[in-house]
Amino acid sequence: MSRTIYLLRHGQTELNAERRMQGHCDSPLTELGQAQARAMGAALRRQLGDDARDWHMIASPLGRAMQTARLVCEELALPAEVIQAEPRLIEVAFGEWEAAPVEQLHAEIPVLATQPNWHFNAPNCEPYEAVLARIEHWLADPQLPHQLIVVAHGLLGKILRGVYAGLDFDALWAQDMPQEAFYKLHNRELLRIECTLPV
């Protein structure tokens, strides 16, 4: 049986709304972020129907991912106790740029705006090779269940999708990091699933 992964990014946070780097520092979901999390849960419910109890929920241990996972569980009528924290899915650590305003960084270092992987220029940033290693280690883990709902992060999720689908450099970094859509990963293919926010 091939593994299927529904990969979600957490909803908008206060730092997201302020256009600040987040990394390992954390902030709670905004009202919009909570609505996004519930919309992802509702879209998942439409995908899974009554079979949600057969799926395993895994989330990054950071608060914003766990908060999103709890809201998704509510929409799926699952208890929050089913969520398993997975440290290998934590966001990339941005070193000295944690909580820094993105516009300020790009104004001070204009070349960043031309580099798709500019985040890894951060002083004391987690090396890209280390991020790849933990993603590959997680994907290859024989203990992983075959039906997974994963709540993680923007940059981590982009890299994970690229590794999973075998994307080249340009294709990997051209991907988006949505908070009002998520991806189904199956047979090395990526399927984007849109969510509908309440009006």
Coordinates of C-alpha atoms in Angstrom, one line a residue:
M1 CA 0.0 0.0 0.0
S2 CA 1.6 3.3 -1.1
R3 CA 1.6 6.1 1.5
T4 CA -0.7 9.1 1.1
I5 CA 0.1 12.4 2.9
Y6 CA -2.1 15.5 3.2
L7 CA 0.4 18.3 3.9
L8 CA -1.0 21.4 5.4
R9 CA 0.7 24.7 6.4
H10 CA -0.4 26.3 9.6
G11 CA -2.8 29.2 9.4
Q12 CA -1.7 32.9 9.3
T13 CA 0.0 34.0 12.5
E14 CA 0.7 37.4 14.0
L15 CA 4.2 37.4 12.7
N16 CA 3.0 36.3 9.2
A17 CA 0.6 39.2 9.2
E18 CA 3.5 41.6 10.1
R19 CA 5.6 40.0 7.3
R20 CA 8.3 38.9 9.8
M21 CA 10.5 35.9 9.6
Q22 CA 9.3 33.2 12.0
G23 CA 11.4 30.1 12.0
H24 CA 11.7 28.6 15.4
C25 CA 10.2 31.6 17.2
D26 CA 6.5 31.4 17.4
S27 CA 3.3 33.5 17.5
P28 CA -0.4 32.5 17.7
L29 CA -2.8 32.3 14.9
T30 CA -4.7 35.5 13.9
E31 CA -8.5 35.3 13.4
L32 CA -7.8 34.8 9.7
G33 CA -5.4 32.0 10.6
Q34 CA -8.0 30.3 12.7
A35 CA -10.5 30.6 9.8
Q36 CA -7.9 29.1 7.4
A37 CA -7.2 26.2 9.7
R38 CA -11.0 25.4 10.0
A39 CA -11.3 25.8 6.2
M40 CA -8.5 23.2 5.7
G41 CA -10.2 20.9 8.2
A42 CA -13.5 21.3 6.3
A43 CA -11.8 20.6 3.0
L44 CA -10.2 17.5 4.4
R45 CA -13.5 16.3 5.7
R46 CA -14.9 16.5 2.2
Q47 CA -11.9 14.5 1.0
L48 CA -12.0 11.8 3.7
G49 CA -15.7 11.6 4.5
D50 CA -16.3 9.3 7.5
D51 CA -12.9 7.8 7.2
A52 CA -11.0 10.5 9.1
R53 CA -10.6 8.2 12.1
D54 CA -8.4 5.9 9.9
W55 CA -5.8 8.7 9.4
H56 CA -2.9 9.6 11.6
M57 CA -2.4 13.3 12.5
I58 CA 1.2 14.5 12.8
A59 CA 2.3 18.1 13.5
S60 CA 5.4 20.2 14.0
P61 CA 5.8 20.8 17.8
L62 CA 5.7 24.6 17.3
G63 CA 2.6 26.2 18.8
R64 CA 1.2 27.6 15.5
A65 CA 1.3 24.2 13.9
M66 CA -0.2 22.5 17.0
Q67 CA -3.0 25.1 17.2
T68 CA -3.8 24.6 13.5
A69 CA -3.8 20.8 14.0
R70 CA -6.3 21.1 16.9
L71 CA -8.7 23.2 14.8
V72 CA -8.4 20.7 11.9
C73 CA -9.2 17.9 14.4
E74 CA -12.3 19.8 15.5
E75 CA -13.5 19.9 11.9
L76 CA -12.8 16.2 11.5
A77 CA -14.6 15.3 14.8
L78 CA -11.3 13.9 16.1
P79 CA -10.0 14.4 19.7
A80 CA -6.9 16.6 19.9
E81 CA -5.2 13.7 21.7
V82 CA -4.6 12.0 18.3
I83 CA -2.1 14.7 17.3
Q84 CA 1.5 13.5 17.5
A85 CA 4.3 16.0 17.6
E86 CA 7.1 15.4 15.1
P87 CA 10.4 17.4 15.7
R88 CA 11.7 16.5 12.2
L89 CA 8.9 18.7 10.7
I90 CA 9.8 21.9 12.6
E91 CA 10.3 25.0 10.5
V92 CA 13.7 25.9 9.3
A93 CA 15.6 27.9 11.9
F94 CA 16.5 31.4 10.6
G95 CA 19.2 32.2 13.1
E96 CA 19.7 35.9 13.6
W97 CA 16.9 36.7 11.2
E98 CA 14.2 35.2 13.5
A99 CA 11.3 37.8 13.9
A100 CA 13.1 40.2 11.4
P101 CA 10.8 42.2 9.0
V102 CA 11.2 40.7 5.5
E103 CA 10.9 44.2 3.8
Q104 CA 13.7 45.5 6.0
L105 CA 16.0 42.6 5.2
H106 CA 15.4 43.0 1.5
A107 CA 16.0 46.8 1.7
E108 CA 19.3 46.3 3.6
I109 CA 20.4 43.4 1.3
P110 CA 18.8 43.9 -2.1
V111 CA 20.3 40.8 -3.7
L112 CA 18.0 38.7 -1.5
A113 CA 15.1 39.6 -3.6
T114 CA 16.7 37.9 -6.6
Q115 CA 17.4 34.6 -4.8
P116 CA 14.6 32.1 -4.5
N117 CA 16.3 30.4 -1.5
W118 CA 17.4 33.7 0.1
H119 CA 16.3 32.5 3.6
F120 CA 19.4 30.4 3.9
N121 CA 21.6 33.5 3.9
A122 CA 20.6 34.2 7.5
P123 CA 23.5 34.3 9.9
N124 CA 23.5 31.1 12.0
C125 CA 20.6 29.7 9.9
E126 CA 20.0 26.0 9.9
P127 CA 22.0 24.7 6.8
Y128 CA 19.9 23.6 3.8
E129 CA 21.7 20.2 3.9
A130 CA 20.5 19.7 7.5
V131 CA 16.9 20.5 6.5
L132 CA 17.1 18.1 3.6
A133 CA 18.6 15.4 5.9
R134 CA 15.8 15.5 8.4
I135 CA 13.1 15.6 5.7
E136 CA 14.6 12.7 3.9
H137 CA 15.0 10.8 7.2
W138 CA 11.3 11.4 8.0
L139 CA 10.0 10.4 4.5
A140 CA 12.1 7.2 4.6
D141 CA 10.9 6.2 8.2
P142 CA 9.5 2.7 7.9
Q143 CA 7.4 3.4 11.0
L144 CA 5.3 6.1 9.3
P145 CA 1.7 5.1 8.9
H146 CA 0.3 4.9 5.3
Q147 CA -2.4 7.5 5.8
L148 CA -1.1 10.8 7.2
I149 CA -2.4 14.3 7.8
V150 CA 0.6 16.5 8.4
V151 CA 0.6 20.1 9.7
A152 CA 3.9 21.8 9.2
H153 CA 5.3 25.1 7.9
G154 CA 5.7 27.2 4.7
L155 CA 9.4 26.8 3.9
L156 CA 9.7 23.3 5.4
G157 CA 6.6 22.2 3.4
K158 CA 7.9 23.7 0.2
I159 CA 11.2 21.7 0.5
L160 CA 9.4 18.6 1.6
R161 CA 7.1 18.7 -1.4
G162 CA 10.1 19.2 -3.7
V163 CA 12.0 16.3 -2.2
Y164 CA 8.9 14.0 -2.3
A165 CA 8.2 14.8 -6.0
G166 CA 11.8 14.9 -7.1
L167 CA 11.6 18.5 -8.3
D168 CA 14.7 20.3 -9.6
F169 CA 16.0 23.4 -8.0
D170 CA 14.0 25.9 -10.1
A171 CA 10.7 23.9 -9.8
L172 CA 11.2 23.4 -6.0
W173 CA 11.7 27.1 -5.3
A174 CA 8.9 28.2 -7.7
Q175 CA 6.3 26.5 -5.4
D176 CA 4.0 28.6 -3.3
M177 CA 3.5 28.4 0.5
P178 CA -0.3 28.6 0.8
Q179 CA -2.4 29.0 3.9
E180 CA -5.8 28.7 2.1
A181 CA -4.9 25.5 0.3
F182 CA -3.0 22.3 1.0
Y183 CA -1.5 19.4 -0.9
K184 CA -2.1 15.7 -1.3
L185 CA 1.1 13.7 -1.8
H186 CA 0.6 10.3 -3.4
N187 CA 2.7 8.2 -5.8
R188 CA 5.3 11.0 -6.0
E189 CA 2.7 13.4 -7.3
L190 CA 1.4 16.7 -5.8
L191 CA -2.3 17.6 -5.9
R192 CA -3.3 21.1 -4.7
I193 CA -6.6 21.2 -2.8
E194 CA -8.2 24.6 -2.4
C195 CA -10.1 25.7 0.7
T196 CA -13.1 27.9 1.0
L197 CA -13.1 30.5 3.7
P198 CA -16.5 31.6 5.2
V199 CA -17.8 34.8 3.8

